[in-house]
Amino acid sequence: MTSADPSAPKEVVTAALLVIGNEILSGRTKDKNIGYIAEYLTALGIDLEEVRVVGDEEAMIVEAVNALRRRYSYVFTTGGIGPTHDDITADCVAKAFEVSIDIDPRRSPSCTSGCARPGRK
């Protein structure tokens, strides 16, 4: 049985965080995710090396995702007020990776039934 060479350099796992939202940039919403995610990743041995904030604009999001994914092992996204009916984040990430985004027919019916409640759009 062979063992790992203890003098071999460890692979450094890196990450970036992309915060998306006009409400963050305007100051209407205060970010509460950066610190939590940084601590969590550090505890996992992942170095958070960059945080970038962009508005809700497709070209900016796609460009940021592509730039960050070229430099880091992982890219995480978070936003200002959470998923809304007009949230473009998932579509922009899919566009950056040049993949389609589809609804999985196996999804839980509760994923769509909550949107059909009276008073919700």
XYZ file of N, CA and C in Angstrom, residues 20-112:
279
model
N -25.622 39.219 -6.533
C -26.373 39.808 -7.639
C -27.582 40.561 -7.110
N -27.711 41.819 -7.506
C -28.921 42.540 -7.150
C -28.767 44.039 -7.123
N -29.677 44.715 -7.800
C -29.699 46.175 -7.768
C -29.950 46.691 -6.361
N -30.727 45.931 -5.572
C -31.054 46.377 -4.222
C -29.836 46.366 -3.305
N -28.860 45.515 -3.597
C -27.603 45.524 -2.838
C -26.784 46.758 -3.222
N -26.684 47.002 -4.522
C -25.893 48.137 -5.007
C -26.482 49.484 -4.583
N -27.801 49.546 -4.475
C -28.433 50.812 -4.096
C -28.417 51.042 -2.591
N -28.143 49.979 -1.834
C -28.161 50.094 -0.381
C -29.510 49.815 0.242
N -30.529 49.551 -0.577
C -31.859 49.240 -0.040
C -31.843 47.951 0.779
N -30.989 47.003 0.387
C -30.854 45.730 1.091
C -29.403 45.565 1.515
N -29.202 45.199 2.756
C -27.854 44.968 3.282
C -27.513 43.490 3.118
N -26.331 43.214 2.566
C -25.906 41.831 2.390
C -25.636 41.193 3.746
N -26.179 39.992 3.932
C -25.940 39.230 5.161
C -25.353 37.869 4.837
N -24.988 37.647 3.580
C -24.518 36.336 3.159
C -23.004 36.211 3.099
N -22.298 37.278 2.790
C -20.854 37.189 2.551
C -20.128 36.618 3.767
N -20.354 37.172 4.933
C -19.671 36.707 6.134
C -19.979 35.255 6.448
N -21.246 34.898 6.343
C -21.646 33.524 6.638
C -20.984 32.547 5.667
N -21.042 32.855 4.383
C -20.461 31.969 3.372
C -18.948 31.890 3.536
N -18.295 33.007 3.817
C -16.847 33.005 4.025
C -16.459 32.092 5.190
N -17.154 32.203 6.301
C -16.864 31.346 7.458
C -17.113 29.875 7.131
N -18.205 29.598 6.470
C -18.570 28.218 6.133
C -17.526 27.593 5.204
N -17.146 28.317 4.159
C -16.150 27.798 3.226
C -14.801 27.598 3.906
N -14.410 28.547 4.742
C -13.145 28.423 5.466
C -13.136 27.166 6.322
N -14.246 26.888 6.987
C -14.343 25.681 7.821
C -14.212 24.411 6.981
N -14.584 24.493 5.709
C -14.465 23.348 4.803
C -13.089 23.261 4.149
N -12.244 24.252 4.396
C -10.922 24.272 3.791
C -10.899 24.888 2.401
N -11.918 25.670 2.083
C -12.002 26.343 0.784
C -11.695 27.820 0.996
N -10.754 28.333 0.210
C -10.360 29.738 0.329
C -11.266 30.627 -0.516
N -12.070 31.467 0.137
C -12.859 32.460 -0.589
C -11.912 33.595 -0.947
N -11.667 33.773 -2.240
C -10.656 34.733 -2.675
C -11.212 35.992 -3.319
N -12.475 35.967 -3.698
C -13.041 37.173 -4.319
C -14.543 37.213 -4.099
N -15.033 38.423 -3.864
C -16.471 38.692 -3.816
C -16.724 39.809 -4.808
N -17.696 39.600 -5.682
C -18.032 40.608 -6.689
C -19.528 40.880 -6.595
N -19.911 42.142 -6.713
C -21.322 42.536 -6.669
C -21.683 43.140 -8.011
N -22.764 42.628 -8.611
C -23.248 43.158 -9.881
C -24.756 43.371 -9.790
N -25.250 44.231 -10.657
C -26.679 44.494 -10.708
C -27.432 43.424 -11.474
N -28.729 43.590 -11.522
C -29.615 42.648 -12.211
C -29.615 42.912 -13.710
N -28.475 42.745 -14.327
C -28.345 42.973 -15.755
C -27.664 41.749 -16.375
N -28.324 41.152 -17.365
C -27.849 39.893 -17.930
C -26.383 39.916 -18.346
N -25.981 40.904 -19.117
C -24.607 40.947 -19.628
C -23.591 41.002 -18.485
N -23.888 41.764 -17.438
C -22.980 41.866 -16.297
C -22.865 40.543 -15.551
N -23.989 39.865 -15.383
C -23.989 38.590 -14.657
C -23.223 37.534 -15.443
N -23.512 37.421 -16.731
C -22.838 36.422 -17.576
C -21.333 36.682 -17.596
N -20.932 37.932 -17.772
C -19.510 38.262 -17.813
C -18.837 37.923 -16.487
N -19.487 38.235 -15.387
C -18.908 37.972 -14.066
C -18.781 36.468 -13.815
N -19.813 35.704 -14.136
C -19.751 34.248 -13.952
C -18.594 33.677 -14.765
N -18.484 34.079 -16.020
C -17.410 33.557 -16.871
C -16.028 33.946 -16.357
N -15.857 35.181 -15.924
C -14.557 35.622 -15.407
C -14.195 34.867 -14.134
N -15.140 34.718 -13.246
C -14.862 34.068 -11.965
C -14.638 32.569 -12.120
N -15.385 31.924 -12.986
C -15.224 30.468 -13.119
C -13.901 30.100 -13.786
N -13.303 31.041 -14.518
C -11.978 30.793 -15.093
C -10.883 30.839 -14.030
N -11.121 31.581 -12.959
C -10.076 31.795 -11.945
C -10.182 30.907 -10.718
N -11.382 30.420 -10.394
C -11.591 29.749 -9.114
C -12.195 28.360 -9.292
N -11.976 27.509 -8.273
C -12.514 26.148 -8.299
C -14.044 26.160 -8.263
N -14.608 27.051 -7.478
C -16.060 27.142 -7.318
C -16.501 28.594 -7.422
N -17.714 28.784 -7.927
C -18.344 30.103 -7.925
C -19.724 29.932 -7.317
N -20.000 30.711 -6.289
C -21.302 30.693 -5.636
C -22.009 31.997 -5.955
N -23.330 31.936 -6.074
C -24.099 33.151 -6.301
C -25.108 33.322 -5.173
N -25.394 34.566 -4.888
C -26.428 34.909 -3.928
C -27.000 36.241 -4.377
N -28.140 36.601 -3.821
C -28.776 37.822 -4.287
C -29.349 38.644 -3.155
N -29.942 39.746 -3.563
C -30.429 40.715 -2.598
C -31.669 40.314 -1.837
N -32.731 39.979 -2.536
C -33.988 39.697 -1.842
C -34.489 38.281 -2.100
N -33.683 37.466 -2.706
C -34.085 36.082 -2.947
C -34.807 35.928 -4.270
N -35.237 34.700 -4.549
C -35.871 34.430 -5.841
C -37.219 35.146 -5.970
N -37.381 35.835 -7.049
C -38.630 36.516 -7.351
C -39.088 36.091 -8.734
N -40.304 36.467 -9.087
C -40.854 36.056 -10.384
C -40.024 36.575 -11.557
N -39.285 37.657 -11.338
C -38.495 38.238 -12.426
C -36.994 38.008 -12.265
N -36.611 37.057 -11.388
C -35.195 36.764 -11.152
C -34.573 36.143 -12.401
N -33.459 36.692 -12.848
C -32.804 36.215 -14.072
C -31.521 35.433 -13.792
N -31.201 35.231 -12.522
C -29.924 34.612 -12.162
C -29.726 33.246 -12.805
N -30.660 32.330 -12.640
C -30.492 30.969 -13.171
C -30.315 30.994 -14.688
N -31.094 31.807 -15.367
C -30.974 31.897 -16.825
C -29.609 32.450 -17.232
N -29.100 33.413 -16.477
C -27.796 34.004 -16.794
C -26.661 33.018 -16.548
N -26.740 32.263 -15.476
C -25.709 31.258 -15.199
C -25.730 30.196 -16.295
N -26.914 29.768 -16.689
C -27.028 28.792 -17.782
C -26.424 29.349 -19.068
N -26.690 30.607 -19.334
C -26.135 31.237 -20.539
C -24.609 31.279 -20.467
N -24.055 31.588 -19.311
C -22.605 31.636 -19.150
C -21.977 30.267 -19.428
N -22.657 29.207 -19.022
C -22.148 27.853 -19.231
C -22.595 27.255 -20.569
N -23.357 28.049 -21.333
C -23.867 27.615 -22.638
C -24.651 26.318 -22.549
N -25.561 26.265 -21.574
C -26.455 25.128 -21.408
C -27.883 25.648 -21.302
N -28.831 24.774 -21.577
C -30.231 25.180 -21.426
C -30.647 24.964 -19.983
N -31.694 25.629 -19.616
C -32.253 25.448 -18.281
C -33.691 24.995 -18.473
N -33.989 23.874 -17.906
C -35.299 23.263 -18.096
C -35.923 22.941 -16.748
N -37.204 22.665 -16.764
C -37.897 22.215 -15.562
C -37.895 20.699 -15.587
N -37.392 20.098 -14.523
C -37.336 18.646 -14.410
C -38.746 18.133 -14.119
N -39.264 17.228 -14.951
C -40.626 16.729 -14.742
C -40.765 15.963 -13.421
N -39.659 15.580 -12.796
C -39.713 14.850 -11.526
C -39.807 15.784 -10.331
N -39.801 17.089 -10.575
C -39.816 18.032 -9.465
C -41.066 17.820 -8.611
N -40.953 18.248 -7.399
C -42.059 18.114 -6.470
C -43.210 19.016 -6.905
N -44.439 18.501 -6.841
C -45.579 19.364 -7.189
C -45.652 20.610 -6.316
N -45.085 20.554 -5.113
C -45.130 21.724 -4.235
C -44.290 22.875 -4.787
N -43.368 22.569 -5.690
C -42.553 23.630 -6.277
C -43.391 24.588 -7.090
N -44.430 24.102 -7.719
C -45.279 24.968 -8.525
C -46.612 25.265 -7.871
